[in-house]
Every structure is written in C-alpha cells, then in structure tokens.
PDB file of C-alpha atoms and ligand atoms in Angstrom:
ATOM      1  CA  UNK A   1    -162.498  35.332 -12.331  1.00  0.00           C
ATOM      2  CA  UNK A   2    -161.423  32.432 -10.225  1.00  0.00           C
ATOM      3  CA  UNK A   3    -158.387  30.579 -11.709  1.00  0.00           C
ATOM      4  CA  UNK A   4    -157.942  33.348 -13.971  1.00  0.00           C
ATOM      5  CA  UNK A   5    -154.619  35.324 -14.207  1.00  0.00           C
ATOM      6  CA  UNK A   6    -155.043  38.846 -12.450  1.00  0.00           C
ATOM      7  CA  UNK A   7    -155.436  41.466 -15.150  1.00  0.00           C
ATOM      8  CA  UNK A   8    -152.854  44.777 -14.975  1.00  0.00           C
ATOM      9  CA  UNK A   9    -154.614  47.768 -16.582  1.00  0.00           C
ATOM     10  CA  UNK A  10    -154.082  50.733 -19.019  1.00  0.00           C
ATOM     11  CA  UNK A  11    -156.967  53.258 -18.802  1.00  0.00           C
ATOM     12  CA  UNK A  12    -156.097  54.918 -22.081  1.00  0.00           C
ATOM     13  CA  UNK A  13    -158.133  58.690 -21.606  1.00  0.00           C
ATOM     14  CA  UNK A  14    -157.699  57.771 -17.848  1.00  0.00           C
ATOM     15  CA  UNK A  15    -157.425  61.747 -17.103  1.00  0.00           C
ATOM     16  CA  UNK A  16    -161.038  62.027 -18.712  1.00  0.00           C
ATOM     17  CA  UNK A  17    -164.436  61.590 -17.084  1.00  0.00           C
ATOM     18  CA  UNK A  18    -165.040  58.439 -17.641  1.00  0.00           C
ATOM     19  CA  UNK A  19    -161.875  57.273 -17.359  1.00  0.00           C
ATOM     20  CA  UNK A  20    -160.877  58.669 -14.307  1.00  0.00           C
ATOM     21  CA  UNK A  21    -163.821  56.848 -12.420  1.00  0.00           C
ATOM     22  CA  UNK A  22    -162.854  53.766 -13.939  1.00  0.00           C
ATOM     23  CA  UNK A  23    -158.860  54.232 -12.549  1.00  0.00           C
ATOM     24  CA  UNK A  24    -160.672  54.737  -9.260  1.00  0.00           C
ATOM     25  CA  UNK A  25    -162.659  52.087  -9.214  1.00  0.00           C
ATOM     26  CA  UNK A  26    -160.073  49.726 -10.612  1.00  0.00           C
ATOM     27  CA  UNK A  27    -157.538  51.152  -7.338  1.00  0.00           C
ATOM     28  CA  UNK A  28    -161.225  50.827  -4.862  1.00  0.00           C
ATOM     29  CA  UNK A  29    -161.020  46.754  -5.606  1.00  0.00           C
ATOM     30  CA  UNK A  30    -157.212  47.227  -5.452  1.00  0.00           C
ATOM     31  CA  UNK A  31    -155.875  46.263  -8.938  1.00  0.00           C
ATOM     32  CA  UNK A  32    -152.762  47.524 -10.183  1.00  0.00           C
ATOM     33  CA  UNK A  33    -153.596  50.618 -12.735  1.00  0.00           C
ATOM     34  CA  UNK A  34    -151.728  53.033 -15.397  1.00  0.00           C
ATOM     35  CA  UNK A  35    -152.742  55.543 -17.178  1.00  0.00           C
ATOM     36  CA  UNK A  36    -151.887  56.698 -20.809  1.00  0.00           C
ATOM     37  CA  UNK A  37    -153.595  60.336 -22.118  1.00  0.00           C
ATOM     38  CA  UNK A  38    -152.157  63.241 -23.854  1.00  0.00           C
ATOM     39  CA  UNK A  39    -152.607  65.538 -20.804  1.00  0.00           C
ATOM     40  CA  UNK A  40    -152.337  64.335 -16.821  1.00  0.00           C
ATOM     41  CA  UNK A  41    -154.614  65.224 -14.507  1.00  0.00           C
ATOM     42  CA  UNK A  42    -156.010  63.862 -11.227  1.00  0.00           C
ATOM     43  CA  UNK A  43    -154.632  60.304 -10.029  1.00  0.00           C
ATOM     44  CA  UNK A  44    -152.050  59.098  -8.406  1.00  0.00           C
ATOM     45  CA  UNK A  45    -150.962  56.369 -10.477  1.00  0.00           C
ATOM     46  CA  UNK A  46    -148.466  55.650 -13.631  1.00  0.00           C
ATOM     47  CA  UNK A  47    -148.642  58.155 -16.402  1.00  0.00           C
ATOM     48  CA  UNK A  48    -147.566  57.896 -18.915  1.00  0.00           C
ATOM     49  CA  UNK A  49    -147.970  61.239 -21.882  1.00  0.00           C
ATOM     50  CA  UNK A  50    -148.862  60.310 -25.277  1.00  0.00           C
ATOM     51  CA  UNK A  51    -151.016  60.037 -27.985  1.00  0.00           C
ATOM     52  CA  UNK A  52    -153.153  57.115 -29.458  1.00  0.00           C
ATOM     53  CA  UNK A  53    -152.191  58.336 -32.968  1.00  0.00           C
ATOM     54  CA  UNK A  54    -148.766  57.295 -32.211  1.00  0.00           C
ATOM     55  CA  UNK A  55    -148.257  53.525 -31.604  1.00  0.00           C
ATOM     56  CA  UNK A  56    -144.780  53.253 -30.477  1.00  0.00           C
ATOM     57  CA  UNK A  57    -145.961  55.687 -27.233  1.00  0.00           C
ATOM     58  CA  UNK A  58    -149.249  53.051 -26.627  1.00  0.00           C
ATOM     59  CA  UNK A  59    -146.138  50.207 -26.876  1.00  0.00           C
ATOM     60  CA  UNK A  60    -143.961  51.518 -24.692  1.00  0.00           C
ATOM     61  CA  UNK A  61    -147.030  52.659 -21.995  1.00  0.00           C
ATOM     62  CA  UNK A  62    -148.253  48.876 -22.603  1.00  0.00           C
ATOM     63  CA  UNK A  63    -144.446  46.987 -22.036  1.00  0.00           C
ATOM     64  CA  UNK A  64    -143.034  49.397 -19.497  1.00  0.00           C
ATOM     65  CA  UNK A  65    -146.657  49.057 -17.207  1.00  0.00           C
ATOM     66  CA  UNK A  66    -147.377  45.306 -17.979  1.00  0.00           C
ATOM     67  CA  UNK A  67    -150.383  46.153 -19.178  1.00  0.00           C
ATOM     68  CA  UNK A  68    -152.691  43.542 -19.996  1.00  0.00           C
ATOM     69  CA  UNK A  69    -155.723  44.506 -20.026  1.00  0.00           C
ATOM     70  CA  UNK A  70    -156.538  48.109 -22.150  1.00  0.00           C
ATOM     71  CA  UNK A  71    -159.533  50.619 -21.341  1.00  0.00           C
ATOM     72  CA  UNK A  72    -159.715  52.232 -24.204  1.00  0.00           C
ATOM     73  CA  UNK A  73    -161.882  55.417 -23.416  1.00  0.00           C
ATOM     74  CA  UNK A  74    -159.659  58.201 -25.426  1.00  0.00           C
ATOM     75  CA  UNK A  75    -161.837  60.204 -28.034  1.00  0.00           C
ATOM     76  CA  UNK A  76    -162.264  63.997 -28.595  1.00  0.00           C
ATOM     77  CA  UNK A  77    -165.156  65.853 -27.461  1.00  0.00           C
ATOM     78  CA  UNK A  78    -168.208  66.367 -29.751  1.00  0.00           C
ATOM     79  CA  UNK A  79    -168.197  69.706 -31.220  1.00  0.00           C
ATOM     80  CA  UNK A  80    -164.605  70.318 -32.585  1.00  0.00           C
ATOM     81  CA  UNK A  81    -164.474  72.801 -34.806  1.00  0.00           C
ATOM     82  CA  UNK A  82    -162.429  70.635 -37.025  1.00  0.00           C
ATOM     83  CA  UNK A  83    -164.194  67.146 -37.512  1.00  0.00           C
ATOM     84  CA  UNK A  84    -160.945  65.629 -38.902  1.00  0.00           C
ATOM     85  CA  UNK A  85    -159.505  64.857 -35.565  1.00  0.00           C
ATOM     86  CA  UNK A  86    -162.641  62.561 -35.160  1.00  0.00           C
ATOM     87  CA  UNK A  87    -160.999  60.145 -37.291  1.00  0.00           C
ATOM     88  CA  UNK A  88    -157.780  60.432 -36.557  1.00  0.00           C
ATOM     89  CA  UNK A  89    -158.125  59.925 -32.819  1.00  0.00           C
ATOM     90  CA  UNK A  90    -161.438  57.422 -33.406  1.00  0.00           C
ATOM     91  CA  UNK A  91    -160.096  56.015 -36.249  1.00  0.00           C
ATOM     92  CA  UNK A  92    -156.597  56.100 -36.875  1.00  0.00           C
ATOM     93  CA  UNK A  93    -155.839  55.963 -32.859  1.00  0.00           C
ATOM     94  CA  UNK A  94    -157.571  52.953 -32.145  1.00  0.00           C
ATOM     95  CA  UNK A  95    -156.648  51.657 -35.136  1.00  0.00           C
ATOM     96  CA  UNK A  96    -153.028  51.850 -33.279  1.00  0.00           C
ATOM     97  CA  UNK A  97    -154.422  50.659 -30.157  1.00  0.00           C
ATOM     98  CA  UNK A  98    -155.604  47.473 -31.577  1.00  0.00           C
ATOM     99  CA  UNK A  99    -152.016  46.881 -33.315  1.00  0.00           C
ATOM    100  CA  UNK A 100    -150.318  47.779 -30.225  1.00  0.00           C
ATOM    101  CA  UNK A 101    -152.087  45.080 -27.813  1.00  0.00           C
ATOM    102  CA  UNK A 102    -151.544  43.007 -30.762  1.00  0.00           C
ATOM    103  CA  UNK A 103    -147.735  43.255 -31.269  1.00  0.00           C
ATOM    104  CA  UNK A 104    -147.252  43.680 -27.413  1.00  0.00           C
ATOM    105  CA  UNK A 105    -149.892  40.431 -26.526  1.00  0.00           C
ATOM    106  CA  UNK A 106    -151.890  42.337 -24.424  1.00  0.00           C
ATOM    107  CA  UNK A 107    -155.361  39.766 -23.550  1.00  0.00           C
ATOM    108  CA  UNK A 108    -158.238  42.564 -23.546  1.00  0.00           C
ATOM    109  CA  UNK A 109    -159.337  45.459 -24.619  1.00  0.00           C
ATOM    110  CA  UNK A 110    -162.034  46.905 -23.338  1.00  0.00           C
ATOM    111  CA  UNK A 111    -163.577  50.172 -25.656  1.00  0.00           C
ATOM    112  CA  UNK A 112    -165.753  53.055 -24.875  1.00  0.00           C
ATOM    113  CA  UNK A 113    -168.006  53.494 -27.898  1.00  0.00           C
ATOM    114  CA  UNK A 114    -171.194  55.451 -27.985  1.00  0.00           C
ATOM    115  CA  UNK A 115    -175.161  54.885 -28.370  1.00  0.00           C
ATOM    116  CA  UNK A 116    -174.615  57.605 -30.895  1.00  0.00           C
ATOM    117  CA  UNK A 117    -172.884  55.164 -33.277  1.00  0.00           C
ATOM    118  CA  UNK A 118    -176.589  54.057 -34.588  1.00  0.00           C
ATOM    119  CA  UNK A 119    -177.928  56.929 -34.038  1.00  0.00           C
ATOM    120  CA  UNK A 120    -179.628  58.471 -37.564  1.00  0.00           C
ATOM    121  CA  UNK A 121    -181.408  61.336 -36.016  1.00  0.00           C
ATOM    122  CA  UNK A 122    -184.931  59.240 -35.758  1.00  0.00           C
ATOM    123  CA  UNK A 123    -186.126  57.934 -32.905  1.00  0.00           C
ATOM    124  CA  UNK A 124    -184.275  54.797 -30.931  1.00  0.00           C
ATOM    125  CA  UNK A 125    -186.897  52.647 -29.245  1.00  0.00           C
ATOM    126  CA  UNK A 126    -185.470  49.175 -27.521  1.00  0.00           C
ATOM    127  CA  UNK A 127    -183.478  48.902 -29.928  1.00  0.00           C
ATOM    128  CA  UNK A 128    -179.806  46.351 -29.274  1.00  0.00           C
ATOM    129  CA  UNK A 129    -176.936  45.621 -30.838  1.00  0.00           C
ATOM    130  CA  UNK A 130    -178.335  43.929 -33.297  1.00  0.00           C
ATOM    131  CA  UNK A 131    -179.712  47.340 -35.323  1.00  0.00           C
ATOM    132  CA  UNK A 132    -177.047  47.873 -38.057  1.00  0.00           C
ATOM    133  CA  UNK A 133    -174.979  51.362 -38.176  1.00  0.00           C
ATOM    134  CA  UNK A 134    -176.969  54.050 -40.502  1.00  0.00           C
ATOM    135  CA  UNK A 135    -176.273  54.299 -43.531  1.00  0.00           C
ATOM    136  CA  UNK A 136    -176.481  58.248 -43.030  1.00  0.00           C
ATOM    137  CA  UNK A 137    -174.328  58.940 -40.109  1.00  0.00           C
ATOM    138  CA  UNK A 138    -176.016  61.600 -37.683  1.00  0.00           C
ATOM    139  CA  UNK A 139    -172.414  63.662 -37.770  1.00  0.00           C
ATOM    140  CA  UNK A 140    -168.767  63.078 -38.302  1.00  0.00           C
ATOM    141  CA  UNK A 141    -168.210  62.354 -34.106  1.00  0.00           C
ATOM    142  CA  UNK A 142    -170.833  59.618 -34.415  1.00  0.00           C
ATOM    143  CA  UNK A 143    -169.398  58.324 -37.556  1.00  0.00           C
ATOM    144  CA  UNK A 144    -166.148  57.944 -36.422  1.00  0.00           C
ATOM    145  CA  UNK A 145    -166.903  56.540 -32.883  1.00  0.00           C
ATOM    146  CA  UNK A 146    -168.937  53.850 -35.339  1.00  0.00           C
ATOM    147  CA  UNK A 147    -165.588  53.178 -37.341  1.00  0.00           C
ATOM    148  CA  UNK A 148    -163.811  53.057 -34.547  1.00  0.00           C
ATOM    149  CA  UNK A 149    -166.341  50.495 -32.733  1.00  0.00           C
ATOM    150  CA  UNK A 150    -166.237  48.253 -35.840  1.00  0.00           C
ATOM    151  CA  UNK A 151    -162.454  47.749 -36.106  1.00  0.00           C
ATOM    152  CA  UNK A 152    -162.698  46.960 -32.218  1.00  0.00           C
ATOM    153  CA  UNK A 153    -165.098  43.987 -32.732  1.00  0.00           C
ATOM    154  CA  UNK A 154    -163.271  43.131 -35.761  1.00  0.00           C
ATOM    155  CA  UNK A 155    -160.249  42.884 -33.247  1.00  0.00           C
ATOM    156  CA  UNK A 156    -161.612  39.926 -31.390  1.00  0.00           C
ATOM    157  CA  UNK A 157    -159.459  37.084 -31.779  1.00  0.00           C
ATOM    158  CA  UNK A 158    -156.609  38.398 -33.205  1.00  0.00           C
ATOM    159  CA  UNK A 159    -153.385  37.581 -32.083  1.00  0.00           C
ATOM    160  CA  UNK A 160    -155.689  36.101 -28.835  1.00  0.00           C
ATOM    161  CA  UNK A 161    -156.712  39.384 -28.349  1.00  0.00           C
ATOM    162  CA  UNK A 162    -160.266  39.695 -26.476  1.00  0.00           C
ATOM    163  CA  UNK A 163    -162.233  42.889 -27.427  1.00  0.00           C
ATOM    164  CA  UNK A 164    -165.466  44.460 -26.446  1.00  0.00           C
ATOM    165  CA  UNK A 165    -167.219  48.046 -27.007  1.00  0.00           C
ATOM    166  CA  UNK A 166    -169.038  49.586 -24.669  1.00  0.00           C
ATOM    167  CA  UNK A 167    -171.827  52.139 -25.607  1.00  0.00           C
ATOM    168  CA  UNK A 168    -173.062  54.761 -23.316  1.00  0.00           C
ATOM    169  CA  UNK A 169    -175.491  57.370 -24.142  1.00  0.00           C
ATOM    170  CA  UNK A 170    -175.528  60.511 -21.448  1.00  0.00           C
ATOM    171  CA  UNK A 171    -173.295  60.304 -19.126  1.00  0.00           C
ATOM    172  CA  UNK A 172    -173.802  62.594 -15.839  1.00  0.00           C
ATOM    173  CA  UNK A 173    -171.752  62.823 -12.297  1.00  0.00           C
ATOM    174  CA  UNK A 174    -168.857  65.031 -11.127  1.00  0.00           C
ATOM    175  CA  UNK A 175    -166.458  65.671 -13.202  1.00  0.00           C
ATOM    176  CA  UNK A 176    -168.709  65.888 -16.122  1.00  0.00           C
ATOM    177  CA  UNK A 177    -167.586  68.260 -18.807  1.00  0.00           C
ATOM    178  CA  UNK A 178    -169.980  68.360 -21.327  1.00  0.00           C
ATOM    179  CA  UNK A 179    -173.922  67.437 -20.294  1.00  0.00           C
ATOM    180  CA  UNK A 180    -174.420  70.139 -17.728  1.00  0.00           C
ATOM    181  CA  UNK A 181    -171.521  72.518 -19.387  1.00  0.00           C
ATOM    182  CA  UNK A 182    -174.038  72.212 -22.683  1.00  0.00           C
ATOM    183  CA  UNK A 183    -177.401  73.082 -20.519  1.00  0.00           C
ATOM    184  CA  UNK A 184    -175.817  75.453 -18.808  1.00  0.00           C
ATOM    185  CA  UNK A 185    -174.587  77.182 -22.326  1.00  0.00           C
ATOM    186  CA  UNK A 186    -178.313  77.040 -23.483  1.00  0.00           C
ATOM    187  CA  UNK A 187    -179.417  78.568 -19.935  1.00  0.00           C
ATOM    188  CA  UNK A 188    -177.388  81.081 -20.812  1.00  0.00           C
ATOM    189  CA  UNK A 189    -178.281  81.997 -24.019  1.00  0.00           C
ATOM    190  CA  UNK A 190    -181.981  82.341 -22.970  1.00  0.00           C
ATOM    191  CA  UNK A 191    -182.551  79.466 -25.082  1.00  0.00           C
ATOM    192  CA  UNK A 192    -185.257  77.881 -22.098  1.00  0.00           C
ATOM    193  CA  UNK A 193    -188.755  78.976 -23.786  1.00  0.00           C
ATOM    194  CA  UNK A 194    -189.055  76.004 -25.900  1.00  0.00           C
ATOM    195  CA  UNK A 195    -189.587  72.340 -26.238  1.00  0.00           C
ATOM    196  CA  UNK A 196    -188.373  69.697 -28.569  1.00  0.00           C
ATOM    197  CA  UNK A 197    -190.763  67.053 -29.688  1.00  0.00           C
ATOM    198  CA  UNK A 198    -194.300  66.674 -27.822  1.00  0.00           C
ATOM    199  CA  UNK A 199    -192.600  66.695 -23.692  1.00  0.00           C
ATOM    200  CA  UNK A 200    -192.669  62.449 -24.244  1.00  0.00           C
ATOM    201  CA  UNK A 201    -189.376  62.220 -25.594  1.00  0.00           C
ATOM    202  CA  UNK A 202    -187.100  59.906 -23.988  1.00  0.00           C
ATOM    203  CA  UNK A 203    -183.196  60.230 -23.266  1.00  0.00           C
ATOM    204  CA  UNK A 204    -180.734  57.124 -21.426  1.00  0.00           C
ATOM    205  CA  UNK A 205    -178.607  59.107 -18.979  1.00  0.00           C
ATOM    206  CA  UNK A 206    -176.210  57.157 -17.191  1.00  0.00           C
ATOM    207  CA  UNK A 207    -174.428  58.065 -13.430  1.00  0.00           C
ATOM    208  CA  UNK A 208    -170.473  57.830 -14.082  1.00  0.00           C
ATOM    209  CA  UNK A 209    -169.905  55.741 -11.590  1.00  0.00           C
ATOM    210  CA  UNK A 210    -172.677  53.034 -13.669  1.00  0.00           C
ATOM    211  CA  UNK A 211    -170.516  53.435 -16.421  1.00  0.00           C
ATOM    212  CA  UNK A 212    -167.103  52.811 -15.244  1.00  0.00           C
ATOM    213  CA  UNK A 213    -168.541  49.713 -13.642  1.00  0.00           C
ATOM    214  CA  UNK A 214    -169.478  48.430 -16.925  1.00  0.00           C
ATOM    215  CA  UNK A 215    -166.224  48.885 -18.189  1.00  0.00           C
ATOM    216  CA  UNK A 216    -165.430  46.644 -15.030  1.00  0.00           C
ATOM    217  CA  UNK A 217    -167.746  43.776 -15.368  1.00  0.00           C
ATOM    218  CA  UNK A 218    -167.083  43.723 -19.114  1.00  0.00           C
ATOM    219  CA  UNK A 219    -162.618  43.304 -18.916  1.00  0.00           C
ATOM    220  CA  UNK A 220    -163.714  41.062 -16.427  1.00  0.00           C
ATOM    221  CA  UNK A 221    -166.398  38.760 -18.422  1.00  0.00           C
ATOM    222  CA  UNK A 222    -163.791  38.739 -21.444  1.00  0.00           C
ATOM    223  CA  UNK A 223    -162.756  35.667 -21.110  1.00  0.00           C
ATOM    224  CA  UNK A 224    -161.820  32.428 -23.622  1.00  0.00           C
ATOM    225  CA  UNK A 225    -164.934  30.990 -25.093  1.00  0.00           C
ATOM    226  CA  UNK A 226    -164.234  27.731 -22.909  1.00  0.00           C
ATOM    227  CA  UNK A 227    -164.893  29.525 -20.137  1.00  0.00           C
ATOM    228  CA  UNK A 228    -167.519  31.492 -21.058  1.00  0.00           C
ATOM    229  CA  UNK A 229    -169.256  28.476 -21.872  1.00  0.00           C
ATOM    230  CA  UNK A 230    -169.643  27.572 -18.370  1.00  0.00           C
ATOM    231  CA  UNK A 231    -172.298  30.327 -17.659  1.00  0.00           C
ATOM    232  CA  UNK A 232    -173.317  30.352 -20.793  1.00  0.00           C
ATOM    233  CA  UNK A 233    -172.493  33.549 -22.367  1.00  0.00           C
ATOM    234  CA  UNK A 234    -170.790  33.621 -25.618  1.00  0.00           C
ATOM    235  CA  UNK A 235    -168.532  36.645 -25.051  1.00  0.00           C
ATOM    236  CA  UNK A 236    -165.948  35.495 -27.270  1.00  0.00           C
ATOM    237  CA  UNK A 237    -168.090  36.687 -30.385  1.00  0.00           C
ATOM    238  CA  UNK A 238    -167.779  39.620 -32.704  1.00  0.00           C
ATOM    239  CA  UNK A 239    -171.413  40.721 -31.536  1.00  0.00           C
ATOM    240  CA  UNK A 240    -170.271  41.145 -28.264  1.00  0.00           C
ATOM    241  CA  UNK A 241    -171.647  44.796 -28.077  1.00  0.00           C
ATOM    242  CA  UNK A 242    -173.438  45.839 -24.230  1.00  0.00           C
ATOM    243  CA  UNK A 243    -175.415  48.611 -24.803  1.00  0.00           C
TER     244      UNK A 243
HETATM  245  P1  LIG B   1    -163.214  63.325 -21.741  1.00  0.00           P
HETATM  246  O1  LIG B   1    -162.910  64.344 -22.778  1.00  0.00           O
HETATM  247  O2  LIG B   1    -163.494  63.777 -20.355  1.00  0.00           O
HETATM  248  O3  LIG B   1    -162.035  62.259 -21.681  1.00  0.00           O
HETATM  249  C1  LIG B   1    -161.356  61.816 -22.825  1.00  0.00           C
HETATM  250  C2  LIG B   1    -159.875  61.730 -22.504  1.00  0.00           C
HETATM  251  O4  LIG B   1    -159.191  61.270 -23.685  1.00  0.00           O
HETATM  252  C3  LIG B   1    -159.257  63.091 -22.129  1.00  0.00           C
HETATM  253  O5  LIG B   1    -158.544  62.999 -20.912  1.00  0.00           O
HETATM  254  C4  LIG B   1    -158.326  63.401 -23.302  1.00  0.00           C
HETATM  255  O6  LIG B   1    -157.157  64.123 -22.918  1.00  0.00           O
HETATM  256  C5  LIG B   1    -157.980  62.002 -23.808  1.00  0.00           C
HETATM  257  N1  LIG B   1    -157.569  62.008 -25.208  1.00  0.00           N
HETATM  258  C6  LIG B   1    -158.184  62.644 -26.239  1.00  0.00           C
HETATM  259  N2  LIG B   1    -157.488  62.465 -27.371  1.00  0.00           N
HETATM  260  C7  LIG B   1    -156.421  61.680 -27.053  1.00  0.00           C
HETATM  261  C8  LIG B   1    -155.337  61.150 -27.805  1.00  0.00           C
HETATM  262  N3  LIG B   1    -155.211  61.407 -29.122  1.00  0.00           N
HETATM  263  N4  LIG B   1    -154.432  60.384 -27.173  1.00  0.00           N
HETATM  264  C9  LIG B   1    -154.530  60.138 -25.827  1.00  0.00           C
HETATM  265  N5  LIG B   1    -155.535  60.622 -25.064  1.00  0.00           N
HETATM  266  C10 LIG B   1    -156.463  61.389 -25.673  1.00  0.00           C
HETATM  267  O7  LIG B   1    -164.434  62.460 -22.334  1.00  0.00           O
HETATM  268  P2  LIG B   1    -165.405  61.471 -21.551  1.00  0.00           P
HETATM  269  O8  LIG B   1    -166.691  62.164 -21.360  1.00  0.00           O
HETATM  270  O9  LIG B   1    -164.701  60.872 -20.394  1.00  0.00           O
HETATM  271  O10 LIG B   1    -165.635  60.353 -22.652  1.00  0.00           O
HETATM  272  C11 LIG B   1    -164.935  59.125 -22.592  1.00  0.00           C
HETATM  273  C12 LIG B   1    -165.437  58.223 -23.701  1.00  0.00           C
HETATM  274  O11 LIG B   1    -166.831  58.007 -23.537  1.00  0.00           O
HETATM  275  C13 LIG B   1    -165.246  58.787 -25.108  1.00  0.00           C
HETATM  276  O12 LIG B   1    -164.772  57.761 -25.946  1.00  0.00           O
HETATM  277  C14 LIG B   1    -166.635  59.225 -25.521  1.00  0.00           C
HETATM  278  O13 LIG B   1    -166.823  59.086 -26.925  1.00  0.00           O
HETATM  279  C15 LIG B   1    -167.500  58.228 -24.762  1.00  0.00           C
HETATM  280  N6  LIG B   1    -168.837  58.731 -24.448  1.00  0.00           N
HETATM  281  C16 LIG B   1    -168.970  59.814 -23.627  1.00  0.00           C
HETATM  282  C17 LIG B   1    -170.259  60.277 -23.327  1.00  0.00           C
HETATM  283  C18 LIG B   1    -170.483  61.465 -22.392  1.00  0.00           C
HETATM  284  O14 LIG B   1    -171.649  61.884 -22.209  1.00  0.00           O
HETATM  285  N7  LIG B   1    -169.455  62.022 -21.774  1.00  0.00           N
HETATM  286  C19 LIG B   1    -171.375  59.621 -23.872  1.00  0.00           C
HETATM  287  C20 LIG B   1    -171.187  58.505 -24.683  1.00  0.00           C
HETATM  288  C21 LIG B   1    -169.908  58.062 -24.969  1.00  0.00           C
END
C-alpha cells in the first residue's frame, strides 16, 4: 500500500452480512466508508438507498461519496420464489455496477461471488479457479452469481478499472441469516434422522469476520501490474479469482 493513493469505499449490500463486517472492519483500520443497499440497517456511516438495477443511483452514491474503491457484495438470497430476480440483481445489477465505476473512474472493484458458481452438484475436491463453470448450472442462484462473476473479470482493465471476485462457500458468525436459519428450519421439521452421503462428506465454512478480511486484502492487493510485479503476483489478470 505504501505510495499508493488511500482508497474511499462503497460497500454496495453494506446492510447485509457480509457486508456489514466488511464496513466495520474497513471503519476498525479507520478508512473512510459508504454504504449503498436497497434497505438501511445497522452502521453509522453514509447511506445512501438504491438499487444496483438502477445505474444513475450507483453514480450518484459513487460521485457524491468519492468512492473509489467498490465492494460489491449485493445479491438476493438463495431460495426466491421467483428465480428471475437472480439475474436481474446478479446480472443486470452488476452489469450496472461495472458501467458505473466505469463512467464515474472509480479504480477497484472488489466482488462477492460464490464457490457455488462451479458447483454441478458432484463432488468439489481441491479444486481452483482454474475448473471451468458447468456446463449444467446446479440452479438459477448459482448460475447467475457465475454470470455475474464472469462480466466482473471481464471488467478488468476497462476504463483502468481493477476487478476481482471473491468466492466464499458457507459463511457462519452473527448476523448470519441463512446457514443456521436453514438448520434450524430442518430441526424443526423433524428432518434430523438422516444422513447425506456416507458421514465423510466435506463442506468449506467460513467465520464472517475471515471473509470480510478477504474482501480487505484483495481491494488492497489490486493494484497496477507494475506494482504487482514487485512481489510477484500478477493480480492485474482476468484469472484473478481467490477462492
Ligand atoms: P445478505 O442478504 O445478508 O446481504 C445482501 C445485501 O444486499 C442485503 O443488505 C440486501 O438488502 C442487499 N441487496 C439485495 N439486492 C439489492 C439490490 N438490488 N440493490 C442494492 N442492494 C441489494 O447476504 P450475505 O449473506 O451478506 O451475502 C453477501 C454476498 O455473499 C452475496 O453476494 C452472496 O451471493 C455471497 N455469498 C454468501 C454466502 C453465505 O453463506 N451467506 C455464501 C457464499 C456467497
């Protein structure tokens, strides 16, 4: 980071899980933070009420906070009951976020994808970025989150824009609205009598707090290529994926 410009940030879904531990972490370390969602909850920072589907609300959130560095974390839940809004948010949305840190000249942005988006319904054994999106998506959330992932990388570069995608698997810690919500749900549907697979199956779950990090480390290792030379890491590069 030395010699670099101090980033200003827009936690787009800052009001969610994940992004709300990534606004605190970005005040801990005492950078200057907004936050764009469609509903406000929680911080004490900039808010400002929109909707990723609409780019002139991301442009004026971006100019108006001096944004220039995005979090990108906004997605709906899995298990809408309509599996359009997948890709419009995932799809359409970021396709507006990109554009807007384009025609604003914002310098990063930093997405939340999922594990999901290779995810076929087989098993995933050390696999990396390198294992190619199925050509059967699992389900319309992890299709779309794929999309959306894909026009982020293809993002990098444009208009000196610096992108990278992020993807999680589980994510637990407070504030969690969906792991333990969804156990709970099958605790109480007596749905606790069986197994799946032989008791060896494996899951990544990730503590919040890991996660937001990453987001962290990443916006912060998104740097020119000439820099990233100088520890080696080509981060400038459209296979810059950290699962
Ligand atoms: P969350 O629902 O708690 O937070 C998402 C936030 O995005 C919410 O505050 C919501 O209001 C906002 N949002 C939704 N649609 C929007 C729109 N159109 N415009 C503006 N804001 C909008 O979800 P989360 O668990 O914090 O997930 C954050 C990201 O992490 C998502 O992209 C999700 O796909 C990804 N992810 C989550 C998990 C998990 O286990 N929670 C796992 C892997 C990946």
């Amino acid at each position: 980071m030395s010699g670099q410009q101090k980033d200003v940030y827009l936690v787009i879904g800052g009001s969610g899980f994940v992004g709300r531990n990534i606004v605190e972490q970005l005040l801990a370390r005492g950078d200057i933070v907004s936050v764009f969602d469609i509903v406000q909850r929680h911080h004490d920072v900039p808010f400002y009420s929109g909707d990723i589907t609409e780019e002139s609300q991301l442009i004026e959130a971006i100019q108006k906070s001096g944004t220039t560095c995005i979090i990108h974390t906004a997605s709906p839940q899995h298990g809408a009951k309509d599996s359009s809004i997948y890709y419009k948010v995932n799809v359409d949305g970021t396709k507006a976020v990109i554009a807007a840190a384009v025609a604003t000249g914002a310098r990063k942005l930093v997405y939340t994808s999922s594990a999901g988006v290779v995810f076929d319904g087989g098993d995933c054994i050390n696999i990396d970025e390198r294992v190619p999106y199925p050509e059967q998506p699992f389900d319309e959330y992890n299709d779309s989150k794929a999309k959306g992932e894909a026009l982020i990388l293809a993002a990098n570069g444009k208009g000196g824009l610096l992108t990278v995608a992020l993807r999680p698997a589980g994510i637990f810690g407070p504030g969690d609205r969906q792991v333990m919500q969804g156990l709970y749900q099958a605790y109480q549907r007596g749905q606790t009598h069986f197994q799946v697979g032989d008791n060896n199956n494996l899951f990544d779950y990730t503590y919040v707090g890991n996660v937001a990090l990453a987001h962290l480390v990443a916006a912060d290792k998104l740097v020119p290529s000439q820099s990233a030379d100088s520890d080696k890491t080509d981060w400038n590069s459209d296979t810059a994926t950290l699962s």
